[in-house]
PDB file of C-alpha atoms in Angstrom:
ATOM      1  CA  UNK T   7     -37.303   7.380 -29.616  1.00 43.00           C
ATOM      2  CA  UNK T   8     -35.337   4.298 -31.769  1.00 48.00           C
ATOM      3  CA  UNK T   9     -33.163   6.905 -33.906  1.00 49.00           C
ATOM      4  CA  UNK T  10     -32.731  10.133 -32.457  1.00 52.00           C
ATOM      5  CA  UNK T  11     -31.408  12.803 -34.500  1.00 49.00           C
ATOM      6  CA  UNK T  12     -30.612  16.305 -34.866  1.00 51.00           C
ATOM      7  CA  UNK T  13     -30.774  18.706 -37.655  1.00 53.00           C
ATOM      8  CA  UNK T  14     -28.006  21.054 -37.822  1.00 49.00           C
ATOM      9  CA  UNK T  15     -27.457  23.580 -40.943  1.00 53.00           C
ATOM     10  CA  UNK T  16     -28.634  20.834 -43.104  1.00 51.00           C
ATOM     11  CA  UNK T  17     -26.488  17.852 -41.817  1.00 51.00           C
ATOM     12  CA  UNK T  18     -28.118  15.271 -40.050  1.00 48.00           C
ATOM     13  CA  UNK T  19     -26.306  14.437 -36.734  1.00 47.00           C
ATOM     14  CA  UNK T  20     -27.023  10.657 -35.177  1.00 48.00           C
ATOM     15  CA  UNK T  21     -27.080  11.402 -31.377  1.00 45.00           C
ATOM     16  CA  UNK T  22     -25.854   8.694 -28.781  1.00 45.00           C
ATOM     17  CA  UNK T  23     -28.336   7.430 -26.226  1.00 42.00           C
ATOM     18  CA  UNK T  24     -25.527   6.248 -24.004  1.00 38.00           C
ATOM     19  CA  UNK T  25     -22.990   7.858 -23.303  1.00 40.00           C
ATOM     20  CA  UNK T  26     -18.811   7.280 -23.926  1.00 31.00           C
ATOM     21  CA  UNK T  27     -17.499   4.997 -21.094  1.00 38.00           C
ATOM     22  CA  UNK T  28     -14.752   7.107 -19.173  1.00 39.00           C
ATOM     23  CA  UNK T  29     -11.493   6.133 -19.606  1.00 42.00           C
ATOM     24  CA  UNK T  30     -10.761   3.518 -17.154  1.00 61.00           C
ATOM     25  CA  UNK T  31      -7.295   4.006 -14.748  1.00 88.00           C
ATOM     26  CA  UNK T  32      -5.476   0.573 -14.825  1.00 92.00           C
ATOM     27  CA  UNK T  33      -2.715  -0.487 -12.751  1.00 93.00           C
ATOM     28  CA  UNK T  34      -0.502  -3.714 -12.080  1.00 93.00           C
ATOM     29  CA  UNK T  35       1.059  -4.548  -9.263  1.00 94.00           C
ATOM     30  CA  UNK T  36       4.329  -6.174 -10.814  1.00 90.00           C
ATOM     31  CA  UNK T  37       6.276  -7.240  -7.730  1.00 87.00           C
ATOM     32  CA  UNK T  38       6.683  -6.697  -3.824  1.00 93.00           C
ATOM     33  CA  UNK T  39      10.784  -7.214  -2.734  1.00 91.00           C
ATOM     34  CA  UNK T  40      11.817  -7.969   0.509  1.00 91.00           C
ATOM     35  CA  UNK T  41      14.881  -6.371   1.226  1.00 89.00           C
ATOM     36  CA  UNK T  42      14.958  -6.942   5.126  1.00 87.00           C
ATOM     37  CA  UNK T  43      18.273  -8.029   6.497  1.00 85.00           C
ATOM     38  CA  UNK T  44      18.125  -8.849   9.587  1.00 81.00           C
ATOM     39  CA  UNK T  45      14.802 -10.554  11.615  1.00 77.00           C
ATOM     40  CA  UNK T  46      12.521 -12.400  11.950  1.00 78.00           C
ATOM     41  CA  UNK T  47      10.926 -11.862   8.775  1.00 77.00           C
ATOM     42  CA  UNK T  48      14.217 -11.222   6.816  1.00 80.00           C
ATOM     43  CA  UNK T  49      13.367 -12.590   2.833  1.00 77.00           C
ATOM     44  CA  UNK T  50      10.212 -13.736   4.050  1.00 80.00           C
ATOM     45  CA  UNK T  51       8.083 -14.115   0.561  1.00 83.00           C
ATOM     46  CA  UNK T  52       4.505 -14.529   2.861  1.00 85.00           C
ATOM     47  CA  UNK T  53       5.363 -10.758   3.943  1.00 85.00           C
ATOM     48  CA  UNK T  54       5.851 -10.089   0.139  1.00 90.00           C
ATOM     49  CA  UNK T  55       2.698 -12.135  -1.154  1.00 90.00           C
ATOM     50  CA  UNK T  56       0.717 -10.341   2.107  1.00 90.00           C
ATOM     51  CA  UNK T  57       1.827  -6.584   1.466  1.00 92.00           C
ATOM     52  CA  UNK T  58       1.384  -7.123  -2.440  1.00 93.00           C
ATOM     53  CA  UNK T  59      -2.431  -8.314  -1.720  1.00 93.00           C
ATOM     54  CA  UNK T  60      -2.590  -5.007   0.476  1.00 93.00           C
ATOM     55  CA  UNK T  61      -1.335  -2.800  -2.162  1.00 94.00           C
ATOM     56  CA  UNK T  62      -4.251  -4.146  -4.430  1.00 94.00           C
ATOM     57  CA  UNK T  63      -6.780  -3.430  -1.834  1.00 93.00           C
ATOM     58  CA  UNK T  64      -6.070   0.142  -1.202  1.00 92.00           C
ATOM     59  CA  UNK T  65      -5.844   0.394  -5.235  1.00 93.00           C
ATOM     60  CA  UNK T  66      -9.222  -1.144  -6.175  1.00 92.00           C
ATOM     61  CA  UNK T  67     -10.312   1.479  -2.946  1.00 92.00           C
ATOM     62  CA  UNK T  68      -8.696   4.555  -4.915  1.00 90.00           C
ATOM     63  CA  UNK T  69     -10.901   3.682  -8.251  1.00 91.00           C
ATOM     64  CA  UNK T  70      -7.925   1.672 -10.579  1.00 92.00           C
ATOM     65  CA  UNK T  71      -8.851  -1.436 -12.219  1.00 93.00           C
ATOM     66  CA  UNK T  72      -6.402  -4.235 -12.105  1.00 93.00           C
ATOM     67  CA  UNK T  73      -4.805  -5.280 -14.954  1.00 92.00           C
ATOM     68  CA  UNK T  74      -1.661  -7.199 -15.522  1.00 92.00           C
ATOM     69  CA  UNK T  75      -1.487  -5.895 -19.329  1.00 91.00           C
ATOM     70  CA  UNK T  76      -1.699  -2.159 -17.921  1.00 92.00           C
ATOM     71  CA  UNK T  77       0.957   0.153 -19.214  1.00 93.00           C
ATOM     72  CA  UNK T  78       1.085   1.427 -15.676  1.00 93.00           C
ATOM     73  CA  UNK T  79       2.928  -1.120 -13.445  1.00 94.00           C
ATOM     74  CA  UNK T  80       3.953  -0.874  -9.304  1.00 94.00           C
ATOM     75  CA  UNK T  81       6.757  -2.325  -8.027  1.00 95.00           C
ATOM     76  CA  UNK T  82       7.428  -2.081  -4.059  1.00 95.00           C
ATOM     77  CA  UNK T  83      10.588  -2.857  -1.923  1.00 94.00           C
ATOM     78  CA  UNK T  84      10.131  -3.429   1.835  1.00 92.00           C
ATOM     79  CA  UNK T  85      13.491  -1.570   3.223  1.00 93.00           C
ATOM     80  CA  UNK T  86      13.187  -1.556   6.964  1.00 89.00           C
ATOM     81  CA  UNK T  87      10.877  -3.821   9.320  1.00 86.00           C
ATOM     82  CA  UNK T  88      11.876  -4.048  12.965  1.00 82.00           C
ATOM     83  CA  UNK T  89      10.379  -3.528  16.056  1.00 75.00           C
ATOM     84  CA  UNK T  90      11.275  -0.273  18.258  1.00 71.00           C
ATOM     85  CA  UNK T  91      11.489  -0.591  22.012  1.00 65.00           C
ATOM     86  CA  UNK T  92      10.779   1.946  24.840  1.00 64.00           C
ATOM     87  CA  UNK T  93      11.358   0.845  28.508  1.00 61.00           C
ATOM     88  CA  UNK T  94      10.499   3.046  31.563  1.00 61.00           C
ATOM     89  CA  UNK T  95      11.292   1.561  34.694  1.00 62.00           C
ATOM     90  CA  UNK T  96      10.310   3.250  38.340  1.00 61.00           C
ATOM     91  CA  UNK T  97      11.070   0.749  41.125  1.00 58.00           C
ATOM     92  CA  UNK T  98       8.379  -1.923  40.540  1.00 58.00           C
ATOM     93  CA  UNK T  99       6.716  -0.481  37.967  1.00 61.00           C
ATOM     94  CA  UNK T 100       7.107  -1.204  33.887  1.00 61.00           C
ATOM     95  CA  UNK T 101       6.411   1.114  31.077  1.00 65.00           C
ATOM     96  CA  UNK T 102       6.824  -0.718  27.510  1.00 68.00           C
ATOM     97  CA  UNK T 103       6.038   1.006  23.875  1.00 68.00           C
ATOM     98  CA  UNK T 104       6.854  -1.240  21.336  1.00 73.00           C
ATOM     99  CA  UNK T 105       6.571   0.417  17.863  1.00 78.00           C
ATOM    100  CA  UNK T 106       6.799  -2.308  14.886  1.00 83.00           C
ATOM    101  CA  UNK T 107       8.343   0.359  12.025  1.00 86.00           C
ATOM    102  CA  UNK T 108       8.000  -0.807   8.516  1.00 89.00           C
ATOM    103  CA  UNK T 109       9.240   1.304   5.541  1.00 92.00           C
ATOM    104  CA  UNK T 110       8.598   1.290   1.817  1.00 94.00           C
ATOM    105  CA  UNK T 111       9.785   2.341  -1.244  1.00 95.00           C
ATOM    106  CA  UNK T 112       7.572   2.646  -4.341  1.00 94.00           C
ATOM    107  CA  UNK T 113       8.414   2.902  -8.166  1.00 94.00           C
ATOM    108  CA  UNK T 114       5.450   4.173 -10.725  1.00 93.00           C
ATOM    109  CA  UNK T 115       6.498   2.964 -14.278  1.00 91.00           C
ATOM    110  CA  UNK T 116       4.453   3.821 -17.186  1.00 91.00           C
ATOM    111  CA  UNK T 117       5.514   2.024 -20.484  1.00 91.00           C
ATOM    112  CA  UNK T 118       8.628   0.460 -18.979  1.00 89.00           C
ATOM    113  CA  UNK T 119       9.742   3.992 -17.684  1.00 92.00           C
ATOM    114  CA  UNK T 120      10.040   5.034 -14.171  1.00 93.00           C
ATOM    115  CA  UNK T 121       7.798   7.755 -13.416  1.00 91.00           C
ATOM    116  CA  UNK T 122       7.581   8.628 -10.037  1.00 92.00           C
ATOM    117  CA  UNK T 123       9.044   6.953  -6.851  1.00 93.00           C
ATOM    118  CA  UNK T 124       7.953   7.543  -2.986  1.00 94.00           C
ATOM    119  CA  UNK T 125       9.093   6.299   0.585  1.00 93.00           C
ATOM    120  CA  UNK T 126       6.578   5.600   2.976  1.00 92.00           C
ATOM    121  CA  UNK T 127       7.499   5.285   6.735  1.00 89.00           C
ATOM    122  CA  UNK T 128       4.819   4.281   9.447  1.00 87.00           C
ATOM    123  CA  UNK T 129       4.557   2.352  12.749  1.00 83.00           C
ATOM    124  CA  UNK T 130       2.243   0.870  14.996  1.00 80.00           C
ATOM    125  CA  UNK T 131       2.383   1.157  18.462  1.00 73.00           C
ATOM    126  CA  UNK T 132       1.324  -1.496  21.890  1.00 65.00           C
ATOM    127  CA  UNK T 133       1.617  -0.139  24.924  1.00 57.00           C
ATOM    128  CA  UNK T 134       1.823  -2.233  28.543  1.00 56.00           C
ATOM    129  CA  UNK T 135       2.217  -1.194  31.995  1.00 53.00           C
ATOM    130  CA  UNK T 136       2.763  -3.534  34.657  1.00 53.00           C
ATOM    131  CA  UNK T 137       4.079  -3.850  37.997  1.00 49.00           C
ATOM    132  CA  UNK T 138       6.413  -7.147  37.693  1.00 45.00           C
ATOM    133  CA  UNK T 139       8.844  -6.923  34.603  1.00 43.00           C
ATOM    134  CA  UNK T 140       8.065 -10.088  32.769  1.00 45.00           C
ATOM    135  CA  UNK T 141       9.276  -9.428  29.415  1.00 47.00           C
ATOM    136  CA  UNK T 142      10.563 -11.608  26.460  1.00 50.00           C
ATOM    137  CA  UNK T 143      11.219  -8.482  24.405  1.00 51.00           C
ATOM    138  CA  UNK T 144      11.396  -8.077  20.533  1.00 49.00           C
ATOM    139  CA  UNK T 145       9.119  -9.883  19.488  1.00 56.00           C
ATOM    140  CA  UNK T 146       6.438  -8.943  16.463  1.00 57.00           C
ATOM    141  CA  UNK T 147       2.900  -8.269  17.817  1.00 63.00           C
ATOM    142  CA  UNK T 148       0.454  -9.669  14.820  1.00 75.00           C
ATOM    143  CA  UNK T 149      -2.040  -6.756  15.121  1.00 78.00           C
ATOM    144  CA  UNK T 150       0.891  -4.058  15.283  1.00 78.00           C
ATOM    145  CA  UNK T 151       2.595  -5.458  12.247  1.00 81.00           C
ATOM    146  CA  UNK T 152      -0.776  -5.944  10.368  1.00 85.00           C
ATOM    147  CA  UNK T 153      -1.795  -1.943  11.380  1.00 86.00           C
ATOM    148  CA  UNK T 154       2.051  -1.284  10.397  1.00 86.00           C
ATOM    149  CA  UNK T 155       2.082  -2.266   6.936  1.00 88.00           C
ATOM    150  CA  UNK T 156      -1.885  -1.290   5.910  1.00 91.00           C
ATOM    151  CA  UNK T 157      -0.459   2.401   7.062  1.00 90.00           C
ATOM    152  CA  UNK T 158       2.103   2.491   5.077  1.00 90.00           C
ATOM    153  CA  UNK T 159       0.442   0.736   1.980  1.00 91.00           C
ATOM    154  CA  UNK T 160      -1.832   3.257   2.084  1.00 92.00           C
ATOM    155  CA  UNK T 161       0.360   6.242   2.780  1.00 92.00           C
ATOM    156  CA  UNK T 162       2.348   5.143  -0.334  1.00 92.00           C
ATOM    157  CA  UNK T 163      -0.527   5.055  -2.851  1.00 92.00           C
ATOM    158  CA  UNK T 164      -1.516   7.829  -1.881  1.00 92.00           C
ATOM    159  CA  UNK T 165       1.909   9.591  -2.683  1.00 92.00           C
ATOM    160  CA  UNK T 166       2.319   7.950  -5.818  1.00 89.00           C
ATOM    161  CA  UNK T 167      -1.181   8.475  -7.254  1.00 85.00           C
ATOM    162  CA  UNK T 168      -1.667  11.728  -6.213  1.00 81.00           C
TER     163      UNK T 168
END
């Protein structure tokens, strides 16, 4: 069947023998800001260049295409990144929960106009017991601050896309 077509009251009607691509949900990722103060990792552009590469990720996993022409442009600012610490101490022995806390804000602009905007909290936790309190304190576990910042990449394009 080359040339399909289709009779109706008289007119002939070409049909299509594929169908009209869908339209396609584009996105840019126009800039990550670290606004951190204080810490370690205080105006640190790797954390920027890291969380932006994130961001795309969970995008690409949500169905948008990336596009730096897109209409539809993201633009993050890291607000708070610190690490939260619990101490329990019974005679000899040492409870520790350190919680790294990272929180974002997010700004949806369509056509140079803001359209929506979201703050996304989340934390990863380590836990250690011991019985000898050896403890340097502070300091940012890799994994936690990795686990940290996917949750609340994620938790934030979800709010904004949704």
């Amino acid at each position: 069947m080359k040339n399909p077509f289709i009779i109706l009251f008289g007119v002939v009607i070409p049909l299509l023998s594929t169908p009209l691509p869908a339209q396609e949900k584009t996105i840019a990722v126009e800039k990550v800001t670290n606004s951190v103060i204080i810490g370690k990792l205080a105006g640190n552009r790797g954390l920027e260049f890291g969380v932006k590469n994130i961001l795309e990720e969970f995008l690409l996993d949500k169905g948008f295409n990336l596009d730096q022409k897109s209409p539809n442009k993201l633009q993050v600012e890291i607000i708070f990144l610190d690490v939260l610490t619990t101490k329990k101490n019974v005679s000899v022995f040492h409870a520790n929960d350190e919680a790294v806390v990272i929180k974002m804000r997010g700004t949806l602009m369509v056509n140079g106009k803001k359209v929506k905007t979201a703050i996304a909290e989340e934390s990863s936790s380590e836990i250690s017991m011991s019985t000898l309190l050896i403890d340097e304190g502070g300091k940012f576990n890799q994994t936690s601050l990795s686990n940290a910042i996917k949750k609340t990449c994620e938790s934030l394009i979800t709010k904004l896309t949704e």
